[in-house]
Amino acid sequence: MIINMNTIKSISSKILTVLLLAVMLTSACRKDPQVIKEVREYLFPPKPDHKMKGFYLVNEGNMGMNKASLDYVDFGLGQYRRNIYNEANPSQVKGLGDVGNDAAVFGSKLYIVVNISNKVEVLDVKTGKRINQIDITNCRYITFNKGKAYVSAYLGQVGNPAEPNGIVAEIDTTTLKEIRRVKVGRQPEEMAIINDKLYVANSGGYSPQNYERTVSVVDLNSFTETKRIDVAINLHRLKADKSGDLYVTSRGDYLDIKSKMFVIDTKTDQVKKQFDVAVSNLTISNDIAYFYSTEWSHHTGKMTVTYGMLDVINEKILGTRFITDGTDKNIVIPYGIAVDPSTKEVYVTDAKDYVSPGTLYCFSPAGVKQWSATTGDIPAHFAFVYK
Amino acid sequence: MRRNNFTIKGINPCFFTFLAISWLGGIMPLNLQAQTDSVKLSRKDSLNKVNDLKEVQIRRIKITRRQTSSTPLQILSGAELEKLNSLSVADAVRFFSGVQLKDYGGIGGLKTINVRSMGSTHTAVFYDGAQIGNAQNGQVDLGKFSLDNIEEIELYNGQKSAIFQSARGFASSSSLYLKSRQPNFEDGRSNRFKGTFKTGSFGLVNPSLLWQSKITDHTYSTLSAEFKNAHGRYKFRSFSGGWDTTGVRTDGDIQTMRLELGLNGILRDSSKWSVKLYGYNDEHGLPGAIVANVWHFSQRQWNRNLFAQSSFEKNIGRYSLMAVGKYTNDYQRYLNPDIVSVDGLLDNRYYQQEVYFSLANKFKVNKFWDLVLSSDYQMGDMNANLYRFAYPRRYTFLNAFATQFHFDRLDIQANVLSTIVSEKVETGPQPDNRNELTPSVLVSWQPFGQKEFRIRSFYKSIFRMPTFNDLYFTFFQPRSIKPEYTKQYDLGFTYIKGYEDQALTQFSIQADAYYNKVKDKIVAVPGTSQAIWIMMNMGMVEIKGLDVNMQSAWQLNKDLSLNAGLNYTYQKAINVEKTSSYHHQIPYIPVHNISILASATYRQFSMNYSYLYTGQRYNQAFNSLENYVQPFYTHDMAIHYNTLIHNRKVRLTAEVNNLLNQPFEVVTNYPMPGRSYRFTLTYDY
C-alpha cells in the first residue's frame, strides 16, 4: 500500500471538515420565522371629531399566494396600520387566507369573505382579533339585514356535474352559524336587500358559452327564490340607492358584447334604464354614484381607465369628476372605491401589477389628493367603522 | 378542415404492447443470426466511438468536452448518474450550477428547470437529438423523464458548442440534452438485459426493463419499458412565527407507463441512422397551493405523449449531412370538479401535434474552416374543447448559417439564425407573423502551451415565441404579444490538472461570469379582476451571475476512491422595469446556491452524498418581509452494493432523501416532503 492509514484518515477528516463547515455556514443562514408585525405610519392630522372611527381595507392578495391582508385607517389618530391580522392573530394557521373578496362591519364584528380559503372570517371590530370562521365553499360577497348575514357563493356543492348553480347562505350573526341556504343563479356575485327582498346578481362565469343574465330575487321570510329579473349577461356589481333602485353592472363577454350598467326599479322589478358605459366598480353615497372602469382593448393591447360620477336621483351621468388634480395618471389599475359618508372624501385603491404592494389614495370632495398610503397586495375592499 | 384529422384516436397502452410484441416477433430470427456474426468481431462495439475519439488522453487526465466547449457545459453521465439520489431527470439537474428547479413537491408535482434566471420557457430539452416541444406552455416537466433509461444529461448555456447541428439547436437560450442508453455490448455478447425495481416512500412501485440487442453486426435495437405507481402521500410540516402544523399531501398520486423502441445502426459507407418510437401515458393528481383552510385538492390530469423520430447522418468527402424527422402527438386532459358549468365539471382536453424536419449540411472548406447550413421546418397545431378556442396552427421555418474556425489553440464559432413564424387561427383576430434574425458568437482559447487551461466566451441573442397558452388560453386574449428576447454575455475559464503519486488524482474547475438581459418578458397579470388573466409583455430583467464548478478525484488506496464536486452560483437577477419593485430580485431566484456531490467507492460498496443549499428568495416581485422565502438545504445519501451472482451484475441501493427532515418549500404554499427512502434492485445481464 502506497499511502498509510493515517494519511487516509487525515485526508478524510479534512474533507469532512470542509463539508461540515460548508453545512454549518449555510445552516446558519436559516432564521427562525417571526410573526410579521403590523406597520404604523401617520398620514394626516388627527381628526378626533370625525363622525367615524376609521375603516378597514382588505387586500385580496394574489391567488394561490395566501396573502390576503388587513389594513386599518384610524381617523382619530391620523394613522395607517398596515397588515394588522398576523400580529392580532399570531397563532392562526396560514393567517387570513387566500384572496379576500369582500369585507363589512356589522355590529361589533368585522366580516371578511375569503374566497379561495372557503371561509368568512369573523373578527372583533375593535381589536381585529379573530372570533370564529364560517365555512362556505367559494364564497364571494356579504350583506346584512336584521341580525342576519347573507353570503353569496359560486356553487352550492362542488364536484356535482348536475349542480352548476350558486347559493346564498343565511348566517346568524350571534351564533355565527349558517341557518339555511337558498339556490340562486349560477355564480352569484353582489347582493343588496330592499324591503326584506334580497337581490343577487348572477354571472354564470363558469359557462362563458352560456352566461347568466338575471338578478335573482329572494324573499327573506320564506328564504326562497321568487323571481328572476332579466338584465344582461355576466352580471357583477349590484348597489341599491336610497329610493329603492338597483344599479347592476354587466361585464359583457370581454369581446363583442360591451360592459354596461342597468338600473332596476325594485317596485316593479323591471329594468328601467341602461347606461352604455363600462363600470368595473361603483359606490353610491347619498345621491351620487362614483364609478370607474378598466376596459381592455384588443386593438391597442392597452387598458383604458375612466372615472365618472352619476346622479342617481335624475339618473344622469354628471360632467364632474372625483379626481381633478391629475393623480389619476398615476393610478395603474383602480381596484377599490369608497366614499366617506360624512366628509364625502373619496378613497381609491391602485392594485398596480398585482404582485407589488398597492396604494390607497384619499381625495377631497373637490378631487384633490389629501394623502396616499402603501397597502398590502391588491387593495380592494372597504369596511367603515362607525363610532 | 378539423384539426384532428390525422390524430390517431383511442391510442392506449395496448397499442404499445402490440408494437412490442410484433417487434419481438419480427426481430427474434434476425437476432439469432446476429449472434453467430458477432463472434467474429473482437472489438468493442459502440455507437459512442466517435465521441470517444474526441477525448484526448494526456497523462492521466482526459480533456473532455467540458474543458473544450466554448459555452459552459455541465455533464452528468454513466456512473455519476447511477450514484445520484435521483428518480427523475429533475432530481439530477438540481445539482448543476446556474439552475433553479421549480418543484411543486413530491412525485406527482410539476418540475421545471430555470437556467440562469431567464425562465423555464427558455430552456430547450432535447431527447436523443430532437427537441421535446410543448407549444402549449413551453415547459417540459422533467419529473416525467425517468433516469432509468438515461445515459447522459448535458446542460449547455447558450447553445451546444458544435455548429453541425439542427437549426433548433441554435434557437434557445440554453439547452438540456438527454441521451438515452446506447447499445453497448461486451465482447461476444449480442444481447443485454437490465431489470430494475424501485420502491420506497410515497408508495412507490417502479419496475423497468431495458433490452438491447445486436440484430446484425451494425444494427442494434433497444427496448425500454417502465411502469411507475405511487400514492404520493406525504406528511409535511408548515410553520410560521406563531404557528406550527403538520399536514398530509393527499393529491400527489401518479401512475405512468413508458415504452420506447429504438433501432440504430451504421451502414456500409459508415453513415449512421436511427429510428425511435416513444410512448408515455400517465394519470396523476394535481397538487394545489396549500392555503388557509384548504388542504386537499380534487383536480386531476391525464397525459399521453407519443412520438416517432428518425435521424440519418452521412459523410461524403468534405460534405456531411444530418437529417432528422419527427412526429409528435400529445394529449392532455384536465379535470377540475371545483368548477361546474352548464355542461358539467370542468373537463378540458388538449390535443397537440407537431411535425418536424431538419436538414443540416456541413462543408469542410479546409482543415481549419467549416461551414454549416441548417434548415428546420416545424408545423404545430393545437385543438381543445374550450369555448371559442382559437385552434392555432404554427409554422416555423428556421435557417441557421454557421461557421467555425478551429486552430490549434483557438476555436471560433459564429452563427445567425433566421426564424420565420407564421400562425393561423380559426377564430378571433389573427396573430402577427414573425421574422427575426439573431446572432451568436462563441470563442474558446488556449492561451498557454498547456492544454489544461482554456478561456471561453460567448454572446448570444435569442428569443422565445409566445406559447399557445400565452396567446389563446383565454379567449379575450390580445394576440399582439411579442416574443420574449434574451441577450447573454459570458466569460469564463476551464482548468484541469492531473496528479501522480498522490491521493488527489485530478482536479478541475470551470468558472463563468455572465450578464443576461431578458426583455419584453411575457407576464400574466389579472385583468379587470383576478378571475380574468391577461398576458402582457411587461417585464425587463437584468441578471448578473457567477457559476463555479469544481470537481476532484481521489485515489486513497487501491480499493478506496473518492469523487467530490462543488457547485456555486451567485445570481443578482433584478427587475429593471419601472414598477414599485424596480431593482428588486425577481421571484424565486436566490442570490446564493450551493450544491455538493461526493461519492466514495470501496471495493463492492459505494456511497453517495449530496447537499443542496438554496438561499433566501422572494415569492413575488416586491422584496418584502411578507414575500420572504426561507433558505433550505437538503442532505441526501445513498449506499450501493455491487455484486456478481452467477456472473450477472446485481446492484442494491438504499437512499435517504432530506436526511435531516427539513421542512421547506421551493414554491410558496407547495410544501416539500420530509425524510424519504428509496430502495433499488438492479439486475444486469
CSV table of N, CA and C in Angstrom, one decimal, chain B residues 85-95 99-114 120 139-144 202 228 232 234 236 249 252 254 284-290 587-590 612 614 617 619 629 632 634 636 657-658 663-674 676 678:
chain,number,residue,atom,x,y,z
B,85,ASN,N,-28.8,10.3,-6.0
B,85,ASN,CA,-30.2,10.1,-5.4
B,85,ASN,C,-31.2,10.7,-6.4
B,86,SER,N,-31.6,10.0,-7.4
B,86,SER,CA,-32.5,10.6,-8.3
B,86,SER,C,-33.4,9.6,-8.9
B,87,LEU,N,-34.7,10.0,-9.0
B,87,LEU,CA,-35.7,9.2,-9.6
B,87,LEU,C,-35.9,9.7,-11.0
B,88,SER,N,-35.9,11.0,-11.2
B,88,SER,CA,-36.1,11.6,-12.5
B,88,SER,C,-35.0,12.5,-12.9
B,89,VAL,N,-35.1,12.9,-14.1
B,89,VAL,CA,-34.1,13.9,-14.6
B,89,VAL,C,-34.1,15.2,-13.8
B,90,ALA,N,-35.3,15.5,-13.3
B,90,ALA,CA,-35.5,16.7,-12.5
B,90,ALA,C,-34.6,16.7,-11.2
B,91,ASP,N,-34.6,15.5,-10.6
B,91,ASP,CA,-33.8,15.4,-9.4
B,91,ASP,C,-32.3,15.6,-9.7
B,92,ALA,N,-31.9,15.1,-10.9
B,92,ALA,CA,-30.5,15.2,-11.2
B,92,ALA,C,-30.0,16.6,-11.6
B,93,VAL,N,-30.9,17.4,-12.3
B,93,VAL,CA,-30.4,18.7,-12.8
B,93,VAL,C,-30.3,19.7,-11.7
B,94,ARG,N,-30.9,19.4,-10.5
B,94,ARG,CA,-30.7,20.3,-9.3
B,94,ARG,C,-29.3,20.6,-9.0
B,95,PHE,N,-28.4,19.6,-9.4
B,95,PHE,CA,-27.0,19.7,-9.0
B,95,PHE,C,-26.2,20.5,-9.9
B,99,VAL,N,-28.7,26.7,-12.0
B,99,VAL,CA,-30.0,26.1,-12.3
B,99,VAL,C,-30.9,26.3,-11.1
B,100,GLN,N,-32.2,26.7,-11.3
B,100,GLN,CA,-33.2,26.6,-10.3
B,100,GLN,C,-34.2,25.5,-10.8
B,101,LEU,N,-34.5,24.6,-9.9
B,101,LEU,CA,-35.6,23.7,-10.3
B,101,LEU,C,-36.8,24.1,-9.6
B,102,LYS,N,-37.8,24.4,-10.4
B,102,LYS,CA,-39.1,24.8,-9.8
B,102,LYS,C,-39.9,23.5,-9.5
B,103,ASP,N,-40.1,23.2,-8.3
B,103,ASP,CA,-40.6,21.9,-7.9
B,103,ASP,C,-41.9,22.1,-7.0
B,104,TYR,N,-43.0,21.6,-7.5
B,104,TYR,CA,-44.2,21.7,-6.7
B,104,TYR,C,-44.4,20.6,-5.7
B,105,GLY,N,-43.4,19.8,-5.6
B,105,GLY,CA,-43.4,18.8,-4.4
B,105,GLY,C,-43.8,17.4,-4.8
B,106,GLY,N,-43.1,16.4,-4.2
B,106,GLY,CA,-43.5,15.0,-4.3
B,106,GLY,C,-43.3,14.4,-5.7
B,107,ILE,N,-43.8,13.2,-5.8
B,107,ILE,CA,-43.6,12.5,-7.1
B,107,ILE,C,-44.5,13.1,-8.2
B,108,GLY,N,-45.7,13.5,-7.8
B,108,GLY,CA,-46.7,14.0,-8.8
B,108,GLY,C,-46.5,15.4,-9.2
B,109,GLY,N,-45.8,16.2,-8.4
B,109,GLY,CA,-45.7,17.7,-8.7
B,109,GLY,C,-44.9,18.0,-9.9
B,110,LEU,N,-45.3,19.1,-10.6
B,110,LEU,CA,-44.6,19.6,-11.8
B,110,LEU,C,-43.2,20.0,-11.4
B,111,LYS,N,-42.2,19.7,-12.3
B,111,LYS,CA,-40.8,20.1,-12.1
B,111,LYS,C,-40.3,20.7,-13.3
B,112,THR,N,-39.9,21.9,-13.3
B,112,THR,CA,-39.4,22.6,-14.5
B,112,THR,C,-38.0,23.2,-14.1
B,113,ILE,N,-37.2,23.4,-15.2
B,113,ILE,CA,-35.9,23.9,-15.0
B,113,ILE,C,-35.8,25.4,-15.4
B,114,ASN,N,-35.1,26.2,-14.6
B,114,ASN,CA,-34.9,27.6,-15.0
B,114,ASN,C,-33.4,27.9,-15.0
B,120,SER,N,-38.3,29.3,-17.3
B,120,SER,CA,-38.3,27.9,-17.7
B,120,SER,C,-38.6,27.7,-19.2
B,139,GLN,N,-43.2,24.5,-21.5
B,139,GLN,CA,-42.5,23.9,-20.4
B,139,GLN,C,-42.4,22.4,-20.6
B,140,VAL,N,-41.3,21.9,-20.1
B,140,VAL,CA,-41.2,20.4,-20.2
B,140,VAL,C,-41.1,19.9,-18.7
B,141,ASP,N,-42.0,19.1,-18.3
B,141,ASP,CA,-42.0,18.5,-16.9
B,141,ASP,C,-40.9,17.5,-16.8
B,142,LEU,N,-39.8,17.9,-16.2
B,142,LEU,CA,-38.6,16.9,-16.2
B,142,LEU,C,-38.9,15.8,-15.2
B,143,GLY,N,-39.9,15.9,-14.4
B,143,GLY,CA,-40.2,14.8,-13.5
B,143,GLY,C,-40.8,13.6,-14.2
B,144,LYS,N,-41.2,13.9,-15.5
B,144,LYS,CA,-41.7,12.8,-16.3
B,144,LYS,C,-40.6,11.9,-16.9
B,202,PHE,N,-43.8,7.2,-0.4
B,202,PHE,CA,-44.8,7.6,-1.3
B,202,PHE,C,-45.5,6.5,-2.0
B,228,LYS,N,-44.7,3.0,-13.4
B,228,LYS,CA,-44.5,3.7,-12.1
B,228,LYS,C,-45.8,4.0,-11.5
B,232,GLY,N,-48.2,8.8,-3.6
B,232,GLY,CA,-47.7,10.2,-3.5
B,232,GLY,C,-48.0,10.9,-2.2
B,234,TYR,N,-47.6,12.3,1.4
B,234,TYR,CA,-46.5,12.5,2.4
B,234,TYR,C,-46.9,13.6,3.4
B,236,PHE,N,-46.1,16.7,5.7
B,236,PHE,CA,-45.3,17.9,5.7
B,236,PHE,C,-45.5,18.7,6.9
B,249,ARG,N,-50.0,15.7,2.3
B,249,ARG,CA,-50.3,15.9,0.9
B,249,ARG,C,-51.0,14.7,0.4
B,252,GLY,N,-51.0,13.9,-4.6
B,252,GLY,CA,-49.8,13.7,-5.5
B,252,GLY,C,-49.7,12.3,-6.1
B,254,ILE,N,-49.7,9.2,-8.6
B,254,ILE,CA,-49.3,9.2,-10.0
B,254,ILE,C,-49.2,7.7,-10.5
B,284,HIS,N,-52.5,11.5,-13.1
B,284,HIS,CA,-52.0,12.0,-11.8
B,284,HIS,C,-52.9,13.0,-11.1
B,285,GLY,N,-52.7,13.1,-9.8
B,285,GLY,CA,-53.4,14.2,-9.1
B,285,GLY,C,-52.6,15.5,-9.4
B,286,LEU,N,-53.3,16.6,-9.1
B,286,LEU,CA,-52.6,17.9,-9.3
B,286,LEU,C,-52.5,18.6,-7.9
B,287,PRO,N,-51.3,18.5,-7.3
B,287,PRO,CA,-51.2,19.1,-6.0
B,287,PRO,C,-51.4,20.6,-6.1
B,288,GLY,N,-52.3,21.2,-5.3
B,288,GLY,CA,-52.6,22.6,-5.3
B,288,GLY,C,-51.9,23.4,-4.2
B,289,ALA,N,-52.1,24.7,-4.2
B,289,ALA,CA,-51.4,25.6,-3.2
B,289,ALA,C,-52.1,25.3,-1.9
B,290,ILE,N,-51.4,25.0,-0.9
B,290,ILE,CA,-51.9,24.8,0.5
B,290,ILE,C,-52.1,26.1,1.1
B,587,PRO,N,-38.7,37.0,-8.5
B,587,PRO,CA,-39.2,35.9,-7.6
B,587,PRO,C,-38.5,34.6,-7.8
B,588,TYR,N,-38.3,33.9,-6.7
B,588,TYR,CA,-37.7,32.5,-6.6
B,588,TYR,C,-36.3,32.4,-7.1
B,589,ILE,N,-35.6,33.5,-7.3
B,589,ILE,CA,-34.2,33.3,-7.6
B,589,ILE,C,-33.3,33.7,-6.4
B,590,PRO,N,-32.6,32.7,-5.8
B,590,PRO,CA,-31.8,33.0,-4.7
B,590,PRO,C,-30.5,33.7,-5.2
B,612,LEU,N,-27.6,20.2,-1.0
B,612,LEU,CA,-28.1,21.3,-1.9
B,612,LEU,C,-28.5,22.5,-1.0
B,614,THR,N,-30.2,26.3,-1.1
B,614,THR,CA,-30.8,27.3,-1.9
B,614,THR,C,-31.1,28.5,-0.9
B,617,ARG,N,-35.1,33.7,-0.8
B,617,ARG,CA,-35.7,34.1,-2.0
B,617,ARG,C,-36.9,34.9,-1.7
B,619,ASN,N,-41.0,35.4,-3.0
B,619,ASN,CA,-42.0,34.7,-3.9
B,619,ASN,C,-42.8,35.6,-4.8
B,629,VAL,N,-38.9,34.1,1.4
B,629,VAL,CA,-39.0,32.6,1.5
B,629,VAL,C,-37.7,32.2,2.1
B,632,PHE,N,-33.3,26.9,2.1
B,632,PHE,CA,-33.4,25.5,2.5
B,632,PHE,C,-32.1,24.7,2.1
B,634,THR,N,-30.8,20.5,1.7
B,634,THR,CA,-31.2,19.1,1.9
B,634,THR,C,-30.0,18.3,1.8
B,636,ASP,N,-28.9,14.4,1.0
B,636,ASP,CA,-29.3,13.1,0.5
B,636,ASP,C,-28.2,12.1,0.6
B,657,ASN,N,-33.5,10.6,1.4
B,657,ASN,CA,-33.5,11.9,0.9
B,657,ASN,C,-34.0,12.9,2.0
B,658,ASN,N,-33.5,14.1,2.0
B,658,ASN,CA,-33.8,15.0,3.0
B,658,ASN,C,-33.6,14.4,4.4
B,663,PRO,N,-38.3,20.8,6.9
B,663,PRO,CA,-39.5,21.3,6.2
B,663,PRO,C,-39.1,22.5,5.3
B,664,PHE,N,-39.5,22.4,4.0
B,664,PHE,CA,-39.1,23.5,3.1
B,664,PHE,C,-40.1,23.6,2.0
B,665,GLU,N,-40.1,24.7,1.3
B,665,GLU,CA,-40.9,24.9,0.1
B,665,GLU,C,-40.0,25.5,-1.0
B,666,VAL,N,-40.1,24.9,-2.1
B,666,VAL,CA,-39.4,25.5,-3.3
B,666,VAL,C,-40.3,26.6,-3.8
B,667,VAL,N,-41.6,26.3,-4.0
B,667,VAL,CA,-42.6,27.2,-4.4
B,667,VAL,C,-43.5,27.4,-3.2
B,668,THR,N,-43.8,28.7,-2.9
B,668,THR,CA,-44.6,29.0,-1.7
B,668,THR,C,-46.0,28.3,-1.8
B,669,ASN,N,-46.3,27.8,-0.6
B,669,ASN,CA,-47.6,27.0,-0.4
B,669,ASN,C,-47.6,25.6,-1.1
B,670,TYR,N,-46.4,25.2,-1.5
B,670,TYR,CA,-46.3,23.8,-2.0
B,670,TYR,C,-45.2,23.1,-1.2
B,671,PRO,N,-45.6,22.7,0.0
B,671,PRO,CA,-44.6,22.1,0.9
B,671,PRO,C,-44.0,20.8,0.4
B,672,MET,N,-42.7,20.7,0.6
B,672,MET,CA,-42.0,19.5,0.1
B,672,MET,C,-42.0,18.4,1.1
B,673,PRO,N,-41.7,17.2,0.7
B,673,PRO,CA,-41.7,16.1,1.6
B,673,PRO,C,-40.6,16.2,2.6
B,674,GLY,N,-40.7,15.6,3.7
B,674,GLY,CA,-39.6,15.5,4.7
B,674,GLY,C,-38.7,14.3,4.3
B,676,SER,N,-37.4,10.9,3.2
B,676,SER,CA,-38.0,9.8,2.4
B,676,SER,C,-36.9,8.8,2.0
B,678,ARG,N,-35.8,5.3,-0.5
B,678,ARG,CA,-36.0,4.6,-1.7
B,678,ARG,C,-35.0,3.4,-1.8
